[in-house]
Amino acid sequence: MRQTTLKKDFLFSGLILIILILVPFFTSSRITLDFIIRLASFGIFATSLNILVGYGGLVSFGHAMFFCAGAYSFSLLLQKLNFSIPLAFFLTIFFCSGLGILVGAICVKLKEIYFSFLTLAFQMLFHSIIITWTSLTGGDQGLTGGIERVPFWGVDLTNHNSFYWFSCVVGVTSIFLIRLILQSSFGYTLRMVRDNSERAKYLGINVWRVKLYAFILASSLAGVGGIIMALFVSGAFPDFGYWTMSGEAIFMIMMGGINVFIGPVIGASLLLLFNDVITRTTEYHGIALGVVVLMFALGFRRGIADYFSELLIQKKIIKK
């Protein structure tokens, strides 16, 4: 059963990747390609957060810290140390994992709202360090000056189409990896801990360790999202680590749905689309976006993917 599901997921991911790879052959619109690049970044970011929220029952208000850490560490490795892109990529994941261990080891000891606010506190501390450590991070101006995209393994990221394909491959691969892990025994153990941690303890499961592993996994993958964004904007900025960025990730998974795996990606695409359209049509984009999000919340009363999934189950079109 699990092998059949894995095969279907692999084929579906491959199909999506092929479709994305073919997009530049049908349109030369820079807006369309840039939208998909940003979606790759925020799709990974939102899906990684849903590991904690949807599958672990851990609502993190500070997840943007790892997105920001990925962007800054990757940019610094390229700007200051002139590392190659592949080496900087893997060292950034390693750094985000280490940061996840340090923060997660403390945070996962707490429950519910205390966990949420402690993650927020760590994020604001990280943001303050970025602002004050001007000599390294550029302070409130961020890391400007661009990132040198030296070709590697025959891939030239200075070419926009190549960068687009690179982002698609990283995005789809990362999300497929998350799916693979969540469908493994670890993923089901994480669900058990979410549903009844006391019963999990009784069965001999180390609840703290399972939550910590989930936290590290989510942190590492959020850093991958930050890497794509750093390449896209050719730098890193303090806004990546501000509390509003974590709020946007929460919006993404709530709009898309926490119970359907692809929900966070749908939510990310909707939020990006609303942001792009609203900012071009009105100067009161904050109010307008708030109204749109409120309409979705009141209209569906759950994520859009959750709503339609439940509707299809009720009509017996799909099985639960």
PDB file of C-alpha atoms in Angstrom:
ATOM      1  CA  MET A   1       0.000   0.000   0.000  1.00  0.00           C
ATOM      2  CA  ARG A   2       2.756   2.406   1.000  1.00  0.00           C
ATOM      3  CA  GLN A   3       4.815   1.503  -2.071  1.00  0.00           C
ATOM      4  CA  THR A   4       1.794   2.181  -4.300  1.00  0.00           C
ATOM      5  CA  THR A   5       1.302   5.589  -2.666  1.00  0.00           C
ATOM      6  CA  LEU A   6       4.998   6.370  -3.064  1.00  0.00           C
ATOM      7  CA  LYS A   7       4.886   5.437  -6.736  1.00  0.00           C
ATOM      8  CA  LYS A   8       1.858   7.678  -7.309  1.00  0.00           C
ATOM      9  CA  ASP A   9       3.547  10.570  -5.490  1.00  0.00           C
ATOM     10  CA  PHE A  10       6.707  10.090  -7.549  1.00  0.00           C
ATOM     11  CA  LEU A  11       4.791  10.039 -10.829  1.00  0.00           C
ATOM     12  CA  PHE A  12       2.709  13.065  -9.825  1.00  0.00           C
ATOM     13  CA  SER A  13       5.833  15.024  -8.812  1.00  0.00           C
ATOM     14  CA  GLY A  14       7.528  14.073 -12.077  1.00  0.00           C
ATOM     15  CA  LEU A  15       4.499  15.199 -14.080  1.00  0.00           C
ATOM     16  CA  ILE A  16       4.360  18.561 -12.277  1.00  0.00           C
ATOM     17  CA  LEU A  17       8.093  19.078 -12.827  1.00  0.00           C
ATOM     18  CA  ILE A  18       7.799  18.301 -16.554  1.00  0.00           C
ATOM     19  CA  ILE A  19       4.925  20.784 -16.901  1.00  0.00           C
ATOM     20  CA  LEU A  20       6.924  23.476 -15.087  1.00  0.00           C
ATOM     21  CA  ILE A  21      10.021  22.812 -17.210  1.00  0.00           C
ATOM     22  CA  LEU A  22       7.948  23.270 -20.380  1.00  0.00           C
ATOM     23  CA  VAL A  23       6.455  26.625 -19.303  1.00  0.00           C
ATOM     24  CA  PRO A  24       9.261  28.810 -20.791  1.00  0.00           C
ATOM     25  CA  PHE A  25       8.700  27.168 -24.177  1.00  0.00           C
ATOM     26  CA  PHE A  26       5.102  28.420 -24.234  1.00  0.00           C
ATOM     27  CA  THR A  27       5.542  31.880 -22.730  1.00  0.00           C
ATOM     28  CA  SER A  28       8.351  34.391 -22.488  1.00  0.00           C
ATOM     29  CA  SER A  29       6.531  36.377 -19.785  1.00  0.00           C
ATOM     30  CA  ARG A  30       9.049  37.339 -17.094  1.00  0.00           C
ATOM     31  CA  ILE A  31       6.143  37.929 -14.699  1.00  0.00           C
ATOM     32  CA  THR A  32       4.950  34.325 -15.052  1.00  0.00           C
ATOM     33  CA  LEU A  33       8.409  32.825 -14.584  1.00  0.00           C
ATOM     34  CA  ASP A  34       9.179  35.075 -11.599  1.00  0.00           C
ATOM     35  CA  PHE A  35       5.863  34.130 -10.004  1.00  0.00           C
ATOM     36  CA  ILE A  36       6.715  30.418 -10.233  1.00  0.00           C
ATOM     37  CA  ILE A  37      10.220  31.046  -8.833  1.00  0.00           C
ATOM     38  CA  ARG A  38       8.742  32.870  -5.839  1.00  0.00           C
ATOM     39  CA  LEU A  39       6.152  30.104  -5.491  1.00  0.00           C
ATOM     40  CA  ALA A  40       8.955  27.527  -5.344  1.00  0.00           C
ATOM     41  CA  SER A  41      10.519  29.488  -2.481  1.00  0.00           C
ATOM     42  CA  PHE A  42       7.354  30.164  -0.506  1.00  0.00           C
ATOM     43  CA  GLY A  43       5.864  26.759  -1.342  1.00  0.00           C
ATOM     44  CA  ILE A  44       8.812  25.060   0.395  1.00  0.00           C
ATOM     45  CA  PHE A  45       8.584  27.567   3.242  1.00  0.00           C
ATOM     46  CA  ALA A  46       4.863  27.000   3.850  1.00  0.00           C
ATOM     47  CA  THR A  47       5.040  23.211   3.432  1.00  0.00           C
ATOM     48  CA  SER A  48       7.940  23.002   5.884  1.00  0.00           C
ATOM     49  CA  LEU A  49       5.907  24.968   8.445  1.00  0.00           C
ATOM     50  CA  ASN A  50       3.005  22.564   7.958  1.00  0.00           C
ATOM     51  CA  ILE A  51       5.257  19.721   9.136  1.00  0.00           C
ATOM     52  CA  LEU A  52       4.996  21.384  12.529  1.00  0.00           C
ATOM     53  CA  VAL A  53       1.464  22.790  12.382  1.00  0.00           C
ATOM     54  CA  GLY A  54      -0.505  20.186  10.459  1.00  0.00           C
ATOM     55  CA  TYR A  55       1.406  17.000  11.275  1.00  0.00           C
ATOM     56  CA  GLY A  56       3.002  17.819  14.617  1.00  0.00           C
ATOM     57  CA  GLY A  57       0.384  20.060  16.215  1.00  0.00           C
ATOM     58  CA  LEU A  58       3.105  22.656  16.909  1.00  0.00           C
ATOM     59  CA  VAL A  59       2.114  26.178  15.863  1.00  0.00           C
ATOM     60  CA  SER A  60       5.330  28.091  15.313  1.00  0.00           C
ATOM     61  CA  PHE A  61       5.205  31.901  15.140  1.00  0.00           C
ATOM     62  CA  GLY A  62       8.935  32.110  14.435  1.00  0.00           C
ATOM     63  CA  HIS A  63       9.450  29.904  11.394  1.00  0.00           C
ATOM     64  CA  ALA A  64      10.648  32.817   9.258  1.00  0.00           C
ATOM     65  CA  MET A  65      13.853  32.801  11.333  1.00  0.00           C
ATOM     66  CA  PHE A  66      15.035  29.756   9.369  1.00  0.00           C
ATOM     67  CA  PHE A  67      13.898  31.161   6.036  1.00  0.00           C
ATOM     68  CA  CYS A  68      15.933  34.277   6.845  1.00  0.00           C
ATOM     69  CA  ALA A  69      18.872  32.237   8.139  1.00  0.00           C
ATOM     70  CA  GLY A  70      18.948  30.336   4.861  1.00  0.00           C
ATOM     71  CA  ALA A  71      18.947  33.524   2.801  1.00  0.00           C
ATOM     72  CA  TYR A  72      21.638  35.274   4.879  1.00  0.00           C
ATOM     73  CA  SER A  73      23.984  32.325   5.361  1.00  0.00           C
ATOM     74  CA  PHE A  74      23.839  31.406   1.668  1.00  0.00           C
ATOM     75  CA  SER A  75      24.423  35.014   0.589  1.00  0.00           C
ATOM     76  CA  LEU A  76      27.306  35.479   3.030  1.00  0.00           C
ATOM     77  CA  LEU A  77      29.015  32.277   1.913  1.00  0.00           C
ATOM     78  CA  LEU A  78      28.925  33.521  -1.679  1.00  0.00           C
ATOM     79  CA  GLN A  79      29.722  37.176  -1.005  1.00  0.00           C
ATOM     80  CA  LYS A  80      32.324  36.964   1.752  1.00  0.00           C
ATOM     81  CA  LEU A  81      33.953  33.557   1.199  1.00  0.00           C
ATOM     82  CA  ASN A  82      33.394  33.058  -2.552  1.00  0.00           C
ATOM     83  CA  PHE A  83      32.157  29.505  -2.081  1.00  0.00           C
ATOM     84  CA  SER A  84      30.656  27.625  -5.002  1.00  0.00           C
ATOM     85  CA  ILE A  85      26.857  27.529  -5.157  1.00  0.00           C
ATOM     86  CA  PRO A  86      26.555  23.757  -4.434  1.00  0.00           C
ATOM     87  CA  LEU A  87      28.884  23.990  -1.418  1.00  0.00           C
ATOM     88  CA  ALA A  88      27.119  27.098  -0.088  1.00  0.00           C
ATOM     89  CA  PHE A  89      23.772  25.332  -0.631  1.00  0.00           C
ATOM     90  CA  PHE A  90      24.663  22.312   1.500  1.00  0.00           C
ATOM     91  CA  LEU A  91      26.492  24.340   4.170  1.00  0.00           C
ATOM     92  CA  THR A  92      23.408  26.549   4.486  1.00  0.00           C
ATOM     93  CA  ILE A  93      21.204  23.507   5.063  1.00  0.00           C
ATOM     94  CA  PHE A  94      23.703  22.317   7.670  1.00  0.00           C
ATOM     95  CA  PHE A  95      23.641  25.736   9.383  1.00  0.00           C
ATOM     96  CA  CYS A  96      19.827  25.848   9.447  1.00  0.00           C
ATOM     97  CA  SER A  97      19.763  22.321  10.854  1.00  0.00           C
ATOM     98  CA  GLY A  98      22.161  23.355  13.628  1.00  0.00           C
ATOM     99  CA  LEU A  99      20.065  26.422  14.388  1.00  0.00           C
ATOM    100  CA  GLY A 100      16.991  24.183  14.424  1.00  0.00           C
ATOM    101  CA  ILE A 101      18.655  21.888  16.966  1.00  0.00           C
ATOM    102  CA  LEU A 102      19.554  24.784  19.280  1.00  0.00           C
ATOM    103  CA  VAL A 103      16.145  26.456  19.128  1.00  0.00           C
ATOM    104  CA  GLY A 104      14.061  23.299  18.861  1.00  0.00           C
ATOM    105  CA  ALA A 105      15.693  21.541  21.825  1.00  0.00           C
ATOM    106  CA  ILE A 106      14.322  24.317  24.036  1.00  0.00           C
ATOM    107  CA  CYS A 107      11.024  25.075  22.321  1.00  0.00           C
ATOM    108  CA  VAL A 108       9.622  21.555  21.903  1.00  0.00           C
ATOM    109  CA  LYS A 109       9.710  21.070  25.670  1.00  0.00           C
ATOM    110  CA  LEU A 110       6.812  23.501  25.887  1.00  0.00           C
ATOM    111  CA  LYS A 111       3.220  23.003  24.780  1.00  0.00           C
ATOM    112  CA  GLU A 112       0.696  24.969  22.761  1.00  0.00           C
ATOM    113  CA  ILE A 113       0.804  28.761  23.196  1.00  0.00           C
ATOM    114  CA  TYR A 114       4.046  28.674  25.188  1.00  0.00           C
ATOM    115  CA  PHE A 115       5.779  26.893  22.318  1.00  0.00           C
ATOM    116  CA  SER A 116       4.350  29.413  19.847  1.00  0.00           C
ATOM    117  CA  PHE A 117       5.502  32.491  21.757  1.00  0.00           C
ATOM    118  CA  LEU A 118       8.933  31.077  22.519  1.00  0.00           C
ATOM    119  CA  THR A 119       9.540  30.494  18.801  1.00  0.00           C
ATOM    120  CA  LEU A 120       8.432  34.091  18.199  1.00  0.00           C
ATOM    121  CA  ALA A 121      10.864  35.301  20.878  1.00  0.00           C
ATOM    122  CA  PHE A 122      13.757  33.458  19.234  1.00  0.00           C
ATOM    123  CA  GLN A 123      12.816  34.909  15.856  1.00  0.00           C
ATOM    124  CA  MET A 124      12.781  38.477  17.179  1.00  0.00           C
ATOM    125  CA  LEU A 125      16.150  37.866  18.834  1.00  0.00           C
ATOM    126  CA  PHE A 126      17.531  36.623  15.513  1.00  0.00           C
ATOM    127  CA  HIS A 127      16.043  39.634  13.719  1.00  0.00           C
ATOM    128  CA  SER A 128      17.640  41.986  16.275  1.00  0.00           C
ATOM    129  CA  ILE A 129      21.050  40.380  15.715  1.00  0.00           C
ATOM    130  CA  ILE A 130      20.706  40.932  11.962  1.00  0.00           C
ATOM    131  CA  ILE A 131      19.782  44.588  12.471  1.00  0.00           C
ATOM    132  CA  THR A 132      22.600  45.330  14.937  1.00  0.00           C
ATOM    133  CA  TRP A 133      25.452  43.289  13.413  1.00  0.00           C
ATOM    134  CA  THR A 134      25.920  45.826  10.639  1.00  0.00           C
ATOM    135  CA  SER A 135      29.474  44.846   9.697  1.00  0.00           C
ATOM    136  CA  LEU A 136      28.368  41.342   8.763  1.00  0.00           C
ATOM    137  CA  THR A 137      24.721  41.603   7.764  1.00  0.00           C
ATOM    138  CA  GLY A 138      24.475  45.175   6.456  1.00  0.00           C
ATOM    139  CA  GLY A 139      22.008  46.106   9.184  1.00  0.00           C
ATOM    140  CA  ASP A 140      18.612  47.368   8.130  1.00  0.00           C
ATOM    141  CA  GLN A 141      19.876  47.797   4.541  1.00  0.00           C
ATOM    142  CA  GLY A 142      20.436  44.073   4.177  1.00  0.00           C
ATOM    143  CA  LEU A 143      23.066  42.321   2.107  1.00  0.00           C
ATOM    144  CA  THR A 144      23.332  44.430  -1.007  1.00  0.00           C
ATOM    145  CA  GLY A 145      25.885  44.239  -3.793  1.00  0.00           C
ATOM    146  CA  GLY A 146      24.468  41.164  -5.434  1.00  0.00           C
ATOM    147  CA  ILE A 147      25.418  37.501  -5.501  1.00  0.00           C
ATOM    148  CA  GLU A 148      27.895  36.222  -8.058  1.00  0.00           C
ATOM    149  CA  ARG A 149      26.286  33.243  -9.764  1.00  0.00           C
ATOM    150  CA  VAL A 150      29.347  31.290 -10.874  1.00  0.00           C
ATOM    151  CA  PRO A 151      28.334  28.421 -13.208  1.00  0.00           C
ATOM    152  CA  PHE A 152      28.469  24.931 -11.697  1.00  0.00           C
ATOM    153  CA  TRP A 153      28.008  21.464 -13.214  1.00  0.00           C
ATOM    154  CA  GLY A 154      27.131  23.103 -16.538  1.00  0.00           C
ATOM    155  CA  VAL A 155      24.362  25.198 -14.942  1.00  0.00           C
ATOM    156  CA  ASP A 156      24.507  28.961 -15.470  1.00  0.00           C
ATOM    157  CA  LEU A 157      22.118  30.706 -13.070  1.00  0.00           C
ATOM    158  CA  THR A 158      22.834  34.079 -14.663  1.00  0.00           C
ATOM    159  CA  ASN A 159      20.528  32.860 -17.424  1.00  0.00           C
ATOM    160  CA  HIS A 160      16.982  33.502 -16.238  1.00  0.00           C
ATOM    161  CA  ASN A 161      15.542  30.333 -17.782  1.00  0.00           C
ATOM    162  CA  SER A 162      18.278  28.240 -16.165  1.00  0.00           C
ATOM    163  CA  PHE A 163      17.556  29.849 -12.813  1.00  0.00           C
ATOM    164  CA  TYR A 164      13.850  29.182 -13.336  1.00  0.00           C
ATOM    165  CA  TRP A 165      14.495  25.475 -14.033  1.00  0.00           C
ATOM    166  CA  PHE A 166      16.869  25.264 -11.072  1.00  0.00           C
ATOM    167  CA  SER A 167      14.179  26.722  -8.767  1.00  0.00           C
ATOM    168  CA  CYS A 168      11.553  24.312 -10.111  1.00  0.00           C
ATOM    169  CA  VAL A 169      13.785  21.275  -9.609  1.00  0.00           C
ATOM    170  CA  VAL A 170      14.728  22.332  -6.064  1.00  0.00           C
ATOM    171  CA  GLY A 171      11.116  23.223  -5.233  1.00  0.00           C
ATOM    172  CA  VAL A 172       9.506  20.006  -6.498  1.00  0.00           C
ATOM    173  CA  THR A 173      12.302  17.821  -5.090  1.00  0.00           C
ATOM    174  CA  SER A 174      12.056  19.446  -1.646  1.00  0.00           C
ATOM    175  CA  ILE A 175       8.286  19.088  -1.473  1.00  0.00           C
ATOM    176  CA  PHE A 176       8.475  15.479  -2.689  1.00  0.00           C
ATOM    177  CA  LEU A 177      11.093  14.795   0.019  1.00  0.00           C
ATOM    178  CA  ILE A 178       8.749  16.209   2.663  1.00  0.00           C
ATOM    179  CA  ARG A 179       5.947  14.005   1.331  1.00  0.00           C
ATOM    180  CA  LEU A 180       8.238  10.973   1.396  1.00  0.00           C
ATOM    181  CA  ILE A 181       9.221  11.575   5.021  1.00  0.00           C
ATOM    182  CA  LEU A 182       5.661  12.240   6.172  1.00  0.00           C
ATOM    183  CA  GLN A 183       4.512   8.981   4.561  1.00  0.00           C
ATOM    184  CA  SER A 184       7.249   7.068   6.376  1.00  0.00           C
ATOM    185  CA  SER A 185       7.008   5.500   9.832  1.00  0.00           C
ATOM    186  CA  PHE A 186       8.403   8.732  11.271  1.00  0.00           C
ATOM    187  CA  GLY A 187       5.540  10.709   9.728  1.00  0.00           C
ATOM    188  CA  TYR A 188       2.935   8.420  11.257  1.00  0.00           C
ATOM    189  CA  THR A 189       4.722   8.542  14.607  1.00  0.00           C
ATOM    190  CA  LEU A 190       4.598  12.336  14.431  1.00  0.00           C
ATOM    191  CA  ARG A 191       0.836  12.163  13.819  1.00  0.00           C
ATOM    192  CA  MET A 192       0.454   9.864  16.825  1.00  0.00           C
ATOM    193  CA  VAL A 193       2.352  12.326  19.009  1.00  0.00           C
ATOM    194  CA  ARG A 194       0.114  15.118  17.714  1.00  0.00           C
ATOM    195  CA  ASP A 195      -3.103  13.210  18.440  1.00  0.00           C
ATOM    196  CA  ASN A 196      -2.205  11.717  21.816  1.00  0.00           C
ATOM    197  CA  SER A 197       1.247  12.331  23.227  1.00  0.00           C
ATOM    198  CA  GLU A 198       0.451  10.495  26.476  1.00  0.00           C
ATOM    199  CA  ARG A 199      -0.453   7.308  24.627  1.00  0.00           C
ATOM    200  CA  ALA A 200       2.705   7.695  22.518  1.00  0.00           C
ATOM    201  CA  LYS A 201       4.786   7.909  25.709  1.00  0.00           C
ATOM    202  CA  TYR A 202       3.035   4.815  27.064  1.00  0.00           C
ATOM    203  CA  LEU A 203       4.023   2.947  23.890  1.00  0.00           C
ATOM    204  CA  GLY A 204       7.669   3.857  24.495  1.00  0.00           C
ATOM    205  CA  ILE A 205       7.998   6.718  22.020  1.00  0.00           C
ATOM    206  CA  ASN A 206      10.346   9.540  22.974  1.00  0.00           C
ATOM    207  CA  VAL A 207       7.951  12.432  22.303  1.00  0.00           C
ATOM    208  CA  TRP A 208      10.559  15.159  22.792  1.00  0.00           C
ATOM    209  CA  ARG A 209      12.897  13.514  20.279  1.00  0.00           C
ATOM    210  CA  VAL A 210      10.177  13.054  17.643  1.00  0.00           C
ATOM    211  CA  LYS A 211       9.134  16.704  17.941  1.00  0.00           C
ATOM    212  CA  LEU A 212      12.766  17.811  17.786  1.00  0.00           C
ATOM    213  CA  TYR A 213      13.398  15.798  14.609  1.00  0.00           C
ATOM    214  CA  ALA A 214      10.314  17.382  13.033  1.00  0.00           C
ATOM    215  CA  PHE A 215      11.550  20.830  14.091  1.00  0.00           C
ATOM    216  CA  ILE A 216      14.998  20.218  12.568  1.00  0.00           C
ATOM    217  CA  LEU A 217      13.477  18.939   9.325  1.00  0.00           C
ATOM    218  CA  ALA A 218      11.166  21.961   9.065  1.00  0.00           C
ATOM    219  CA  SER A 219      14.049  24.347   9.844  1.00  0.00           C
ATOM    220  CA  SER A 220      16.342  22.848   7.203  1.00  0.00           C
ATOM    221  CA  LEU A 221      13.729  22.986   4.457  1.00  0.00           C
ATOM    222  CA  ALA A 222      12.686  26.527   5.354  1.00  0.00           C
ATOM    223  CA  GLY A 223      16.343  27.402   4.781  1.00  0.00           C
ATOM    224  CA  VAL A 224      16.104  25.913   1.275  1.00  0.00           C
ATOM    225  CA  GLY A 225      13.216  28.274   0.574  1.00  0.00           C
ATOM    226  CA  GLY A 226      15.423  31.111   1.780  1.00  0.00           C
ATOM    227  CA  ILE A 227      18.204  30.049  -0.597  1.00  0.00           C
ATOM    228  CA  ILE A 228      15.918  30.331  -3.625  1.00  0.00           C
ATOM    229  CA  MET A 229      14.709  33.741  -2.463  1.00  0.00           C
ATOM    230  CA  ALA A 230      18.298  34.930  -1.896  1.00  0.00           C
ATOM    231  CA  LEU A 231      19.178  33.988  -5.464  1.00  0.00           C
ATOM    232  CA  PHE A 232      15.999  35.626  -6.740  1.00  0.00           C
ATOM    233  CA  VAL A 233      16.628  39.009  -5.057  1.00  0.00           C
ATOM    234  CA  SER A 234      20.425  38.608  -5.247  1.00  0.00           C
ATOM    235  CA  GLY A 235      20.891  39.192  -1.528  1.00  0.00           C
ATOM    236  CA  ALA A 236      19.084  39.011   1.804  1.00  0.00           C
ATOM    237  CA  PHE A 237      17.075  41.514   3.831  1.00  0.00           C
ATOM    238  CA  PRO A 238      15.926  41.800   7.468  1.00  0.00           C
ATOM    239  CA  ASP A 239      12.259  41.631   6.423  1.00  0.00           C
ATOM    240  CA  PHE A 240      12.823  37.943   5.688  1.00  0.00           C
ATOM    241  CA  GLY A 241      13.147  37.358   9.429  1.00  0.00           C
ATOM    242  CA  TYR A 242      10.504  39.744  10.743  1.00  0.00           C
ATOM    243  CA  TRP A 243       7.441  38.383  12.531  1.00  0.00           C
ATOM    244  CA  THR A 244       5.157  39.371   9.645  1.00  0.00           C
ATOM    245  CA  MET A 245       6.921  36.834   7.403  1.00  0.00           C
ATOM    246  CA  SER A 246       5.982  34.061   9.819  1.00  0.00           C
ATOM    247  CA  GLY A 247       2.463  35.485   9.784  1.00  0.00           C
ATOM    248  CA  GLU A 248       2.362  35.172   6.013  1.00  0.00           C
ATOM    249  CA  ALA A 249       3.419  31.526   6.256  1.00  0.00           C
ATOM    250  CA  ILE A 250       0.585  30.914   8.740  1.00  0.00           C
ATOM    251  CA  PHE A 251      -1.820  32.613   6.288  1.00  0.00           C
ATOM    252  CA  MET A 252      -0.569  30.367   3.491  1.00  0.00           C
ATOM    253  CA  ILE A 253      -1.245  27.113   5.287  1.00  0.00           C
ATOM    254  CA  MET A 254      -4.560  28.319   6.726  1.00  0.00           C
ATOM    255  CA  MET A 255      -5.785  29.498   3.317  1.00  0.00           C
ATOM    256  CA  GLY A 256      -4.558  26.403   1.506  1.00  0.00           C
ATOM    257  CA  GLY A 257      -5.337  23.816   4.165  1.00  0.00           C
ATOM    258  CA  ILE A 258      -3.381  21.926   6.805  1.00  0.00           C
ATOM    259  CA  ASN A 259      -4.938  18.492   6.301  1.00  0.00           C
ATOM    260  CA  VAL A 260      -4.212  18.094   2.578  1.00  0.00           C
ATOM    261  CA  PHE A 261      -0.494  17.819   1.852  1.00  0.00           C
ATOM    262  CA  ILE A 262      -0.498  20.153  -1.170  1.00  0.00           C
ATOM    263  CA  GLY A 263      -2.626  22.714   0.715  1.00  0.00           C
ATOM    264  CA  PRO A 264       0.274  24.982   1.786  1.00  0.00           C
ATOM    265  CA  VAL A 265       1.480  25.266  -1.827  1.00  0.00           C
ATOM    266  CA  ILE A 266      -2.041  26.243  -2.918  1.00  0.00           C
ATOM    267  CA  GLY A 267      -2.169  28.783  -0.094  1.00  0.00           C
ATOM    268  CA  ALA A 268       1.227  30.187  -1.079  1.00  0.00           C
ATOM    269  CA  SER A 269       0.110  30.622  -4.688  1.00  0.00           C
ATOM    270  CA  LEU A 270      -3.108  32.345  -3.607  1.00  0.00           C
ATOM    271  CA  LEU A 271      -1.361  34.736  -1.236  1.00  0.00           C
ATOM    272  CA  LEU A 272       1.283  35.635  -3.825  1.00  0.00           C
ATOM    273  CA  LEU A 273      -1.417  36.161  -6.443  1.00  0.00           C
ATOM    274  CA  PHE A 274      -3.507  38.343  -4.136  1.00  0.00           C
ATOM    275  CA  ASN A 275      -0.446  40.357  -3.131  1.00  0.00           C
ATOM    276  CA  ASP A 276       0.574  40.931  -6.765  1.00  0.00           C
ATOM    277  CA  VAL A 277      -2.906  41.920  -7.929  1.00  0.00           C
ATOM    278  CA  ILE A 278      -3.849  44.043  -4.931  1.00  0.00           C
ATOM    279  CA  THR A 279      -0.573  45.989  -4.775  1.00  0.00           C
ATOM    280  CA  ARG A 280      -1.006  46.902  -8.446  1.00  0.00           C
ATOM    281  CA  THR A 281      -4.612  48.064  -8.072  1.00  0.00           C
ATOM    282  CA  THR A 282      -4.735  49.964  -4.775  1.00  0.00           C
ATOM    283  CA  GLU A 283      -2.463  51.748  -2.360  1.00  0.00           C
ATOM    284  CA  TYR A 284      -4.468  50.308   0.540  1.00  0.00           C
ATOM    285  CA  HIS A 285      -3.176  46.823  -0.150  1.00  0.00           C
ATOM    286  CA  GLY A 286      -2.980  45.863   3.536  1.00  0.00           C
ATOM    287  CA  ILE A 287      -6.680  46.489   4.118  1.00  0.00           C
ATOM    288  CA  ALA A 288      -7.686  44.888   0.822  1.00  0.00           C
ATOM    289  CA  LEU A 289      -5.621  41.762   1.484  1.00  0.00           C
ATOM    290  CA  GLY A 290      -7.082  41.499   4.971  1.00  0.00           C
ATOM    291  CA  VAL A 291     -10.614  41.630   3.545  1.00  0.00           C
ATOM    292  CA  VAL A 292      -9.796  38.907   0.993  1.00  0.00           C
ATOM    293  CA  VAL A 293      -8.288  36.627   3.648  1.00  0.00           C
ATOM    294  CA  LEU A 294     -11.313  37.254   5.907  1.00  0.00           C
ATOM    295  CA  MET A 295     -13.687  36.343   3.077  1.00  0.00           C
ATOM    296  CA  PHE A 296     -11.850  33.083   2.511  1.00  0.00           C
ATOM    297  CA  ALA A 297     -11.884  32.284   6.232  1.00  0.00           C
ATOM    298  CA  LEU A 298     -15.624  32.990   6.586  1.00  0.00           C
ATOM    299  CA  GLY A 299     -16.576  31.450   3.244  1.00  0.00           C
ATOM    300  CA  PHE A 300     -14.734  28.131   3.499  1.00  0.00           C
ATOM    301  CA  ARG A 301     -14.178  28.048   7.290  1.00  0.00           C
ATOM    302  CA  ARG A 302     -11.093  25.974   6.590  1.00  0.00           C
ATOM    303  CA  GLY A 303      -8.319  25.817   3.986  1.00  0.00           C
ATOM    304  CA  ILE A 304      -9.529  25.692   0.412  1.00  0.00           C
ATOM    305  CA  ALA A 305      -7.858  22.299  -0.202  1.00  0.00           C
ATOM    306  CA  ASP A 306      -9.407  20.923   3.000  1.00  0.00           C
ATOM    307  CA  TYR A 307     -12.828  22.220   1.948  1.00  0.00           C
ATOM    308  CA  PHE A 308     -12.822  20.610  -1.489  1.00  0.00           C
ATOM    309  CA  SER A 309     -11.222  17.404  -0.183  1.00  0.00           C
ATOM    310  CA  GLU A 310     -14.006  17.009   2.366  1.00  0.00           C
ATOM    311  CA  LEU A 311     -16.594  17.822  -0.300  1.00  0.00           C
ATOM    312  CA  LEU A 312     -15.218  15.118  -2.622  1.00  0.00           C
ATOM    313  CA  ILE A 313     -15.174  12.608   0.248  1.00  0.00           C
ATOM    314  CA  GLN A 314     -18.817  13.388   1.084  1.00  0.00           C
ATOM    315  CA  LYS A 315     -19.783  12.829  -2.544  1.00  0.00           C
ATOM    316  CA  LYS A 316     -17.752   9.592  -2.479  1.00  0.00           C
ATOM    317  CA  ILE A 317     -15.624  10.725  -5.415  1.00  0.00           C
ATOM    318  CA  ILE A 318     -12.458  10.034  -3.425  1.00  0.00           C
ATOM    319  CA  LYS A 319     -11.800   7.872  -0.377  1.00  0.00           C
ATOM    320  CA  LYS A 320     -10.793   9.318   2.961  1.00  0.00           C
TER     321      LYS A 320
END
